């Protein structure tokens, strides 16, 4: 059997590493029945800090193909990925095209594959924010509509797919493949020390303020990159004011995504951040450093998707700075550590105060057990 997997942006890499490893284990155990796994990188994320570093840390081999699509509008990224991926796919003629998550490559390659009648399997299918302003929601819906096999992480995803009329035989609930990566890497991450992370990743040219010491459970971690939070100057200024207010009570480590860094500079907000002793700006950090920060933090404040899930597993309170989440399995009302607070100042302040007082409470939804990739490969092999 030949699998052709596609990754494009940072959140994809931790979702493909376990499948690469599962195929290697399978092939080592059954040399006569080798699965060939061809890996394609669309090139949406190209900075070493957003791409190569993750391949190295997670032991993912160099991609067999690099499409070098790069930055651009959504139409450009999707269109260019389709054009370049089509050539690779026709040359490789795989049994399955595997797409993961919800980035532009996920959508582009599922369309390309179905146009040529290749079977598509989507890992992390069925998640819905029901927010059509998110490009990721469009990618999820299009990909799921086209996919032959939908690998889901949780019952909520199965319910979403059932409500959309997806036949049950197309759906396999296998758990969360990203948690396979967390399970593999958490011992190594535990050796990464927060103060060393801060020192080694401090944004270029910025000194470390005197006397800053990060204690376990004594700091917060912030990530912010959704267009809805960072692309409008007034919104970004308001969000930042709120973060400065909270940081008076808890120092906050802030790995800044390149998109957000660009906005800070464009909107004249960068100087204040750079000089802050309470919000500690660092470059985008690698997987192990981010996991180490999450494991040691009092709380995480984020508009990311996957970080909500990682917080849940390691038990760190998570304040999700968005109006909606496609990951309800992580929410406190469903047993997790995640609180959907949006950017309303009063809700954020209340949840922040509660999180300051909350105990660390790890929670694993069913099948988030580190063995998802094996289940995925078994299901693919079963279907041939
Ligand atoms: C993409 C994903 C998003 C994911 C995020 C994580 C889609 C629709 N969005 O959003 O789901 O949460 O990645 O990082 O696929 N840039 C660099 N270096 C890079 C790549 C980008 O500096 O290697 C800058 C460019 O200025 C670019 C901007 O970041 O314009 C945004 O990058 P882009 O890939 O368009 O989207 P993300 O916001 O990263």
Short mmCIF file of N, CA and C in Angstrom, two decimals, residues 6 95 99 175 190 195 207 276 294 312 326 335:
data_model
loop_
_atom_site.label_atom_id
_atom_site.label_comp_id
_atom_site.label_asym_id
_atom_site.label_seq_id
_atom_site.Cartn_x
_atom_site.Cartn_y
_atom_site.Cartn_z
N UNK A 6 0.23 14.84 3.27
CA UNK A 6 0.51 16.25 3.00
C UNK A 6 0.55 17.04 4.31
N UNK A 95 -2.41 4.88 -3.04
CA UNK A 95 -3.69 4.25 -2.70
C UNK A 95 -4.56 5.21 -1.90
N UNK A 99 -4.65 13.75 4.46
CA UNK A 99 -4.54 15.16 4.84
C UNK A 99 -4.85 15.29 6.33
N UNK A 175 -9.29 8.74 18.07
CA UNK A 175 -8.57 9.53 19.07
C UNK A 175 -7.77 10.65 18.43
N UNK A 190 10.11 17.75 29.55
CA UNK A 190 10.26 18.04 30.98
C UNK A 190 11.68 18.45 31.33
N UNK A 195 13.17 29.09 32.36
CA UNK A 195 14.06 30.28 32.32
C UNK A 195 15.07 30.18 31.18
N UNK A 207 16.99 42.80 25.48
CA UNK A 207 17.62 42.27 26.69
C UNK A 207 16.57 41.59 27.57
N UNK A 276 8.40 45.85 27.85
CA UNK A 276 7.66 45.36 29.01
C UNK A 276 8.49 44.40 29.86
N UNK A 294 4.00 25.01 28.54
CA UNK A 294 2.61 24.64 28.86
C UNK A 294 2.56 23.79 30.13
N UNK A 312 -5.24 20.43 28.12
CA UNK A 312 -6.13 19.46 28.74
C UNK A 312 -5.35 18.25 29.25
N UNK A 326 -13.74 24.76 18.04
CA UNK A 326 -14.10 23.53 17.32
C UNK A 326 -13.70 22.31 18.15
N UNK A 335 -15.30 18.14 31.09
CA UNK A 335 -14.26 17.46 31.86
C UNK A 335 -12.87 18.02 31.67
#
